[in-house]
Tab-separated table of C-alpha atoms in Angstrom:
chain	number	residue	atom	x	y	z
A	1	MET	CA	0.000	0.000	0.000
A	2	LEU	CA	1.240	3.489	-0.846
A	3	GLN	CA	2.830	5.240	2.095
A	4	GLY	CA	2.124	8.919	2.618
A	5	SER	CA	0.111	11.342	4.673
A	6	ILE	CA	-3.593	11.157	5.303
A	7	VAL	CA	-4.863	14.502	4.025
A	8	THR	CA	-8.236	16.189	4.331
A	9	ILE	CA	-9.606	19.455	2.989
A	10	GLY	CA	-12.131	21.580	4.825
A	11	GLU	CA	-13.147	23.941	7.560
A	12	ILE	CA	-11.377	24.766	10.782
A	13	LEU	CA	-13.635	26.384	13.389
A	14	ILE	CA	-13.787	27.360	16.987
A	15	GLU	CA	-16.746	26.099	18.986
A	16	ILE	CA	-18.377	27.908	21.884
A	17	MET	CA	-20.989	26.044	23.892
A	18	ALA	CA	-23.875	27.207	26.045
A	19	THR	CA	-23.841	25.734	29.551
A	20	THR	CA	-27.648	25.875	29.790
A	21	ARG	CA	-30.199	23.926	27.791
A	22	GLY	CA	-32.878	25.683	25.814
A	23	GLN	CA	-33.928	26.893	22.390
A	24	GLY	CA	-31.153	28.711	20.567
A	25	PHE	CA	-29.408	31.927	21.506
A	26	ARG	CA	-32.123	34.538	21.894
A	27	GLU	CA	-31.274	35.388	25.462
A	28	ALA	CA	-28.052	36.010	27.381
A	29	GLN	CA	-26.535	32.890	28.898
A	30	PRO	CA	-23.217	31.526	30.179
A	31	LEU	CA	-20.867	30.041	27.612
A	32	VAL	CA	-17.794	27.808	27.684
A	33	GLY	CA	-14.984	27.665	25.159
A	34	PRO	CA	-13.489	28.375	22.726
A	35	PHE	CA	-12.688	24.814	21.640
A	36	PRO	CA	-10.825	23.825	18.441
A	37	SER	CA	-13.356	22.314	16.040
A	38	GLY	CA	-14.554	21.684	12.474
A	39	ALA	CA	-15.292	18.146	11.261
A	40	PRO	CA	-12.201	17.851	8.997
A	41	ALA	CA	-10.026	19.327	11.739
A	42	ILE	CA	-11.327	16.884	14.359
A	43	PHE	CA	-10.763	13.996	11.961
A	44	ILE	CA	-7.193	14.966	11.145
A	45	ASP	CA	-6.360	15.735	14.776
A	46	GLN	CA	-7.339	12.178	15.681
A	47	VAL	CA	-5.178	10.857	12.829
A	48	GLY	CA	-2.226	12.831	14.160
A	49	LYS	CA	-2.797	11.661	17.735
A	50	LEU	CA	-2.557	8.063	16.494
A	51	GLY	CA	0.897	8.764	15.095
A	52	HIS	CA	0.080	8.583	11.377
A	53	PRO	CA	1.424	11.349	9.095
A	54	ALA	CA	-1.430	13.825	8.727
A	55	ALA	CA	-2.121	17.135	7.001
A	56	ILE	CA	-5.049	19.476	6.398
A	57	VAL	CA	-5.781	22.031	3.691
A	58	SER	CA	-7.799	24.851	5.231
A	59	ALA	CA	-7.841	28.513	6.254
A	60	VAL	CA	-8.097	30.469	9.493
A	61	GLY	CA	-8.154	34.115	10.432
A	62	ASP	CA	-5.236	36.073	11.815
A	63	ASP	CA	-6.777	35.922	15.279
A	64	ASP	CA	-6.574	34.063	18.568
A	65	PHE	CA	-9.188	31.526	17.467
A	66	GLY	CA	-7.119	30.608	14.410
A	67	PHE	CA	-3.917	30.274	16.397
A	68	LEU	CA	-5.712	28.206	19.053
A	69	ASN	CA	-6.569	25.675	16.348
A	70	LEU	CA	-3.137	25.740	14.737
A	71	ASP	CA	-1.411	25.232	18.084
A	72	ARG	CA	-3.633	22.233	18.872
A	73	LEU	CA	-3.167	20.580	15.479
A	74	ARG	CA	0.617	21.079	15.528
A	75	ARG	CA	0.817	19.713	19.069
A	76	ASP	CA	-1.006	16.570	17.974
A	77	GLY	CA	1.279	15.957	14.993
A	78	VAL	CA	-0.686	17.494	12.115
A	79	ASP	CA	1.058	19.277	9.250
A	80	VAL	CA	-0.624	22.705	9.000
A	81	SER	CA	1.626	24.117	6.284
A	82	ALA	CA	-1.373	24.227	3.907
A	83	VAL	CA	-3.569	26.176	6.326
A	84	ALA	CA	-3.704	29.730	5.005
A	85	ILE	CA	-3.846	32.581	7.529
A	86	HIS	CA	-6.034	35.402	6.216
A	87	ALA	CA	-5.275	38.810	7.688
A	88	GLY	CA	-8.455	40.709	8.441
A	89	ALA	CA	-10.707	37.637	8.278
A	90	ALA	CA	-12.277	35.946	11.279
A	91	THR	CA	-11.745	32.274	11.969
A	92	GLY	CA	-14.940	30.280	11.393
A	93	SER	CA	-17.096	29.696	14.433
A	94	ALA	CA	-19.948	27.574	15.734
A	95	PHE	CA	-22.061	28.424	18.773
A	96	VAL	CA	-23.834	25.342	20.131
A	97	ARG	CA	-26.688	24.904	22.604
A	98	TYR	CA	-28.447	21.716	23.614
A	99	ARG	CA	-32.219	21.703	23.525
A	100	PRO	CA	-34.120	20.664	26.661
A	101	ASP	CA	-34.385	17.022	25.511
A	102	GLY	CA	-30.571	16.797	25.528
A	103	GLY	CA	-30.446	14.988	22.201
A	104	ASN	CA	-30.794	17.811	19.701
A	105	ARG	CA	-28.774	20.982	19.364
A	106	ASP	CA	-29.105	24.458	17.896
A	107	PHE	CA	-26.155	25.956	16.029
A	108	VAL	CA	-25.170	29.447	14.943
A	109	PHE	CA	-22.410	29.160	12.333
A	110	ASN	CA	-20.104	31.737	10.810
A	111	MET	CA	-18.664	29.843	7.860
A	112	ARG	CA	-19.331	31.490	4.511
A	113	ASP	CA	-18.130	34.958	5.562
A	114	SER	CA	-15.189	33.698	7.622
A	115	ALA	CA	-11.731	32.454	6.712
A	116	ALA	CA	-13.299	28.998	6.328
A	117	GLY	CA	-15.069	30.365	3.250
A	118	ARG	CA	-11.712	31.359	1.729
A	119	ILE	CA	-10.082	27.948	1.506
A	120	GLY	CA	-8.100	27.922	-1.717
A	121	ALA	CA	-5.696	25.938	-3.884
A	122	THR	CA	-2.513	27.613	-2.677
A	123	PRO	CA	0.988	26.384	-3.597
A	124	GLU	CA	1.185	24.909	-0.096
A	125	ALA	CA	-2.071	23.028	-0.674
A	126	HIS	CA	-0.756	21.613	-3.950
A	127	ALA	CA	2.454	20.510	-2.204
A	128	VAL	CA	0.580	18.699	0.579
A	129	LEU	CA	-1.812	16.983	-1.822
A	130	ALA	CA	1.100	15.895	-4.039
A	131	THR	CA	2.489	13.763	-1.187
A	132	ALA	CA	-0.834	12.356	0.041
A	133	GLY	CA	-1.209	8.608	0.269
A	134	HIS	CA	-4.826	8.867	1.365
A	135	LEU	CA	-7.487	11.561	0.931
A	136	HIS	CA	-10.384	11.791	3.361
A	137	VAL	CA	-13.348	13.693	1.918
A	138	MET	CA	-16.053	15.290	4.049
A	139	GLY	CA	-19.328	15.818	2.216
A	140	SER	CA	-19.962	19.027	4.159
A	141	GLY	CA	-17.149	20.724	2.253
A	142	LEU	CA	-18.183	19.753	-1.270
A	143	PRO	CA	-20.623	22.686	-1.727
A	144	VAL	CA	-17.637	25.079	-1.374
A	145	PRO	CA	-16.364	25.541	-4.954
A	146	ALA	CA	-12.672	25.751	-4.040
A	147	VAL	CA	-12.883	22.611	-1.883
A	148	PHE	CA	-14.784	20.721	-4.570
A	149	ASN	CA	-12.245	21.700	-7.245
A	150	MET	CA	-9.314	20.570	-5.099
A	151	VAL	CA	-11.017	17.271	-4.339
A	152	ARG	CA	-11.918	16.751	-8.005
A	153	ASN	CA	-8.320	17.380	-9.105
A	154	ALA	CA	-6.727	15.364	-6.298
A	155	LEU	CA	-8.805	12.188	-6.661
A	156	PRO	CA	-7.393	10.905	-9.988
A	157	ALA	CA	-3.817	11.807	-9.028
A	158	ILE	CA	-4.003	9.977	-5.694
A	159	LYS	CA	-5.630	6.915	-7.248
A	160	ALA	CA	-3.117	6.883	-10.117
A	161	ARG	CA	-0.195	6.613	-7.715
A	162	GLY	CA	-1.809	3.818	-5.715
A	163	GLY	CA	-3.356	5.895	-2.955
A	164	THR	CA	-6.753	5.421	-1.334
A	165	VAL	CA	-9.811	7.541	-0.610
A	166	SER	CA	-12.350	7.588	2.211
A	167	PHE	CA	-15.662	9.427	2.145
A	168	ASP	CA	-17.814	10.528	5.083
A	169	PRO	CA	-21.019	11.850	3.458
A	170	ASN	CA	-21.865	14.278	6.298
A	171	MET	CA	-24.128	16.097	3.827
A	172	ARG	CA	-27.575	17.618	4.185
A	173	LYS	CA	-30.451	16.124	2.223
A	174	GLU	CA	-31.066	19.466	0.492
A	175	ILE	CA	-27.616	19.402	-1.106
A	176	LEU	CA	-28.177	15.935	-2.557
A	177	GLU	CA	-31.452	17.111	-4.044
A	178	ARG	CA	-29.584	19.649	-6.190
A	179	ALA	CA	-28.131	18.410	-9.480
A	180	ASP	CA	-24.670	19.851	-8.803
A	181	GLY	CA	-24.647	18.504	-5.249
A	182	LYS	CA	-25.609	15.017	-6.399
A	183	ALA	CA	-22.962	15.112	-9.160
A	184	ALA	CA	-20.251	16.077	-6.665
A	185	PHE	CA	-21.349	13.343	-4.279
A	186	ASP	CA	-21.399	10.689	-7.016
A	187	MET	CA	-17.950	11.719	-8.226
A	188	VAL	CA	-16.392	11.160	-4.797
A	189	LEU	CA	-18.350	7.976	-4.127
A	190	ALA	CA	-17.103	6.501	-7.422
A	191	ALA	CA	-13.518	6.974	-6.221
A	192	ALA	CA	-14.054	5.920	-2.609
A	193	ASP	CA	-12.344	2.839	-1.213
A	194	TYR	CA	-13.929	3.392	2.207
A	195	PHE	CA	-17.430	4.815	2.673
A	196	LEU	CA	-18.466	5.799	6.214
A	197	PRO	CA	-22.179	6.676	6.417
A	198	SER	CA	-24.493	6.706	9.403
A	199	GLY	CA	-27.712	4.706	9.252
A	200	GLU	CA	-29.929	7.417	7.804
A	201	GLU	CA	-27.232	8.461	5.327
A	202	LEU	CA	-27.065	4.944	3.926
A	203	GLN	CA	-30.698	5.158	2.901
A	204	LEU	CA	-30.365	8.750	1.717
A	205	VAL	CA	-27.512	8.076	-0.697
A	206	THR	CA	-28.782	4.776	-2.095
A	207	GLY	CA	-32.544	5.303	-2.057
A	208	GLU	CA	-32.874	1.889	-0.425
A	209	ALA	CA	-34.736	1.546	2.868
A	210	ASP	CA	-33.461	-2.008	3.308
A	211	GLU	CA	-29.934	-2.028	4.721
A	212	SER	CA	-28.822	-5.193	2.914
A	213	ARG	CA	-29.968	-3.912	-0.463
A	214	ALA	CA	-28.330	-0.538	0.163
A	215	VAL	CA	-25.013	-2.185	1.031
A	216	ALA	CA	-25.180	-4.520	-1.964
A	217	LYS	CA	-25.833	-1.543	-4.229
A	218	LEU	CA	-22.752	0.303	-3.003
A	219	LEU	CA	-20.476	-2.733	-3.219
A	220	ALA	CA	-21.690	-3.390	-6.767
A	221	ALA	CA	-20.844	0.231	-7.619
A	222	GLY	CA	-17.209	-0.353	-6.629
A	223	VAL	CA	-16.936	0.781	-3.013
A	224	ARG	CA	-14.392	-1.527	-1.400
A	225	GLU	CA	-15.454	-1.233	2.242
A	226	ILE	CA	-18.522	0.259	3.902
A	227	VAL	CA	-18.500	1.198	7.571
A	228	LEU	CA	-21.963	1.878	8.941
A	229	LYS	CA	-21.837	4.042	12.071
A	230	ARG	CA	-24.568	3.144	14.567
A	231	GLY	CA	-23.743	5.620	17.343
A	232	ALA	CA	-23.673	4.272	20.881
A	233	THR	CA	-24.643	0.773	19.723
A	234	GLY	CA	-21.462	0.295	17.681
A	235	ALA	CA	-20.759	-0.140	13.983
A	236	SER	CA	-20.816	-2.639	11.113
A	237	HIS	CA	-18.300	-3.302	8.350
A	238	PHE	CA	-19.247	-4.674	4.947
A	239	ASP	CA	-17.106	-5.848	2.048
A	240	ARG	CA	-17.303	-8.581	-0.565
A	241	ASN	CA	-16.256	-11.140	2.059
A	242	GLY	CA	-19.255	-10.432	4.272
A	243	ARG	CA	-20.172	-8.485	7.381
A	244	THR	CA	-18.473	-7.725	10.699
A	245	ASP	CA	-20.278	-6.149	13.662
A	246	ALA	CA	-18.723	-4.523	16.707
A	247	PRO	CA	-20.629	-3.300	19.776
A	248	GLY	CA	-20.165	0.152	21.232
A	249	PHE	CA	-18.775	1.014	24.665
A	250	ALA	CA	-20.935	2.125	27.585
A	251	VAL	CA	-19.909	5.625	28.654
A	252	ASP	CA	-21.418	8.685	30.283
A	253	GLU	CA	-21.934	11.064	27.373
A	254	ILE	CA	-20.963	14.683	27.960
A	255	ASP	CA	-20.545	16.046	24.433
A	256	PRO	CA	-21.201	14.017	21.251
A	257	THR	CA	-19.610	16.512	18.857
A	258	GLY	CA	-16.700	14.935	17.002
A	259	ALA	CA	-17.474	11.320	17.865
A	260	GLY	CA	-18.081	10.294	14.250
A	261	ASP	CA	-14.983	12.134	13.058
A	262	SER	CA	-12.778	10.460	15.674
A	263	PHE	CA	-14.361	7.108	14.827
A	264	GLY	CA	-13.614	7.548	11.121
A	265	ALA	CA	-10.035	8.625	11.728
A	266	ALA	CA	-9.268	5.650	13.957
A	267	PHE	CA	-10.826	3.214	11.494
A	268	ILE	CA	-8.890	4.568	8.501
A	269	VAL	CA	-5.570	4.659	10.366
A	270	CYS	CA	-6.059	1.086	11.550
A	271	ARG	CA	-6.931	-0.198	8.079
A	272	LEU	CA	-3.979	1.598	6.499
A	273	MET	CA	-1.779	-0.023	9.162
A	274	GLY	CA	-3.073	-3.435	8.067
A	275	LYS	CA	-5.334	-4.170	11.021
A	276	SER	CA	-8.335	-6.409	10.337
A	277	PRO	CA	-11.806	-4.897	9.920
A	278	ALA	CA	-12.828	-6.310	13.319
A	279	GLU	CA	-9.826	-4.760	15.071
A	280	ALA	CA	-10.236	-1.473	13.212
A	281	LEU	CA	-13.898	-1.304	14.258
A	282	ARG	CA	-12.950	-1.959	17.864
A	283	TYR	CA	-10.467	0.908	17.930
A	284	ALA	CA	-12.870	3.154	16.038
A	285	ASN	CA	-15.706	2.482	18.489
A	286	ALA	CA	-13.346	3.184	21.376
A	287	ALA	CA	-12.186	6.451	19.801
A	288	GLY	CA	-15.748	7.618	19.245
A	289	ALA	CA	-16.850	6.613	22.736
A	290	ARG	CA	-13.880	8.238	24.455
A	291	THR	CA	-14.496	11.479	22.564
A	292	VAL	CA	-17.997	11.927	24.005
A	293	THR	CA	-16.782	11.686	27.613
A	294	VAL	CA	-15.078	15.093	27.398
A	295	GLN	CA	-16.517	18.521	26.654
A	296	GLY	CA	-15.105	19.974	23.453
A	297	PRO	CA	-14.901	18.348	20.006
A	298	MET	CA	-11.146	17.647	20.018
A	299	GLU	CA	-10.623	17.330	23.756
A	300	GLY	CA	-11.256	13.574	23.698
A	301	THR	CA	-9.117	12.584	20.711
A	302	SER	CA	-6.859	9.700	21.675
A	303	THR	CA	-3.496	8.036	21.290
A	304	PHE	CA	-3.295	4.271	20.776
A	305	ALA	CA	-2.081	3.937	24.373
A	306	GLU	CA	-5.135	5.793	25.639
A	307	LEU	CA	-7.459	3.655	23.512
A	308	ASP	CA	-5.800	0.448	24.727
A	309	ALA	CA	-6.240	1.548	28.346
A	310	PHE	CA	-9.855	2.551	27.658
A	311	MET	CA	-10.651	-0.865	26.130
A	312	ALA	CA	-8.845	-2.692	28.927
A	313	ARG	CA	-11.031	-0.976	31.514
A	314	ALA	CA	-14.118	-1.919	29.521
A	315	ALA	CA	-12.969	-5.549	29.273
A	316	ASN	CA	-12.578	-5.648	33.059
A	317	GLY	CA	-16.179	-4.556	33.499
A	318	ALA	CA	-15.399	-1.002	34.546
A	319	GLN	CA	-17.309	1.951	33.149
A	320	ALA	CA	-15.131	2.888	30.167
């Protein structure tokens, strides 16, 4: 398998969280943060924490929030040479508040008008992508023209030199209903070796309500491995050799943001290291579970040593 960095392209944000539950942000309330965030950034931070070469193509503002993110990513082993720093632009942000039921959240994003909306194909981005052995694509970034163009240009080059591609759809239904959004999605899916949907996304992208038919459809289309994320209950892996299931870990959930991104990163790193699907799922479930036990999207990303200790406690019957 081609050796090289795992690279992703997409937004870097700071996240600020309300400490009270309620509906949105229409009254003053206490807040906690800022936390480094952004789905691609969380993913690549987890890759770096696991010791695999990692890089991200992105943009931040020339402000404390941008430098907070850059410091965290560098500390965890991520190459940030292709993260542009835009003077006069604000780093992207997300304000988050849980609703009273505790399961749903309200967000206020500043993406389009922030540095995250200025991600571009800089010389540094070209240099990072030229050395990539694996590209991880987040569907949330595909509607951004510059991100889509970089992904479109990088896919054939990475595949031609023996690299691999993973795809986390992470895309709203409304985008898939647009012709250009569907075309972008289909382009990435056609190149994907690893596809990492959640349960509802599997039905959304295939049009099949039956899980078995949906999986068969994707495998027939050329996807090598499908990893179906099932949240707290675990995950399933499908390929042409069959199916592997792995249960989740029982934890006290504090903050679910970033769990799927950490899960995906751990799975991809493990598979690129040559670990079996069953072992990769186990580490991925542990990474996702450990993430939710800490407040802040990146605060629970893990090293292999931390994941091994986490799983050992679970095996001994302790609350992981």
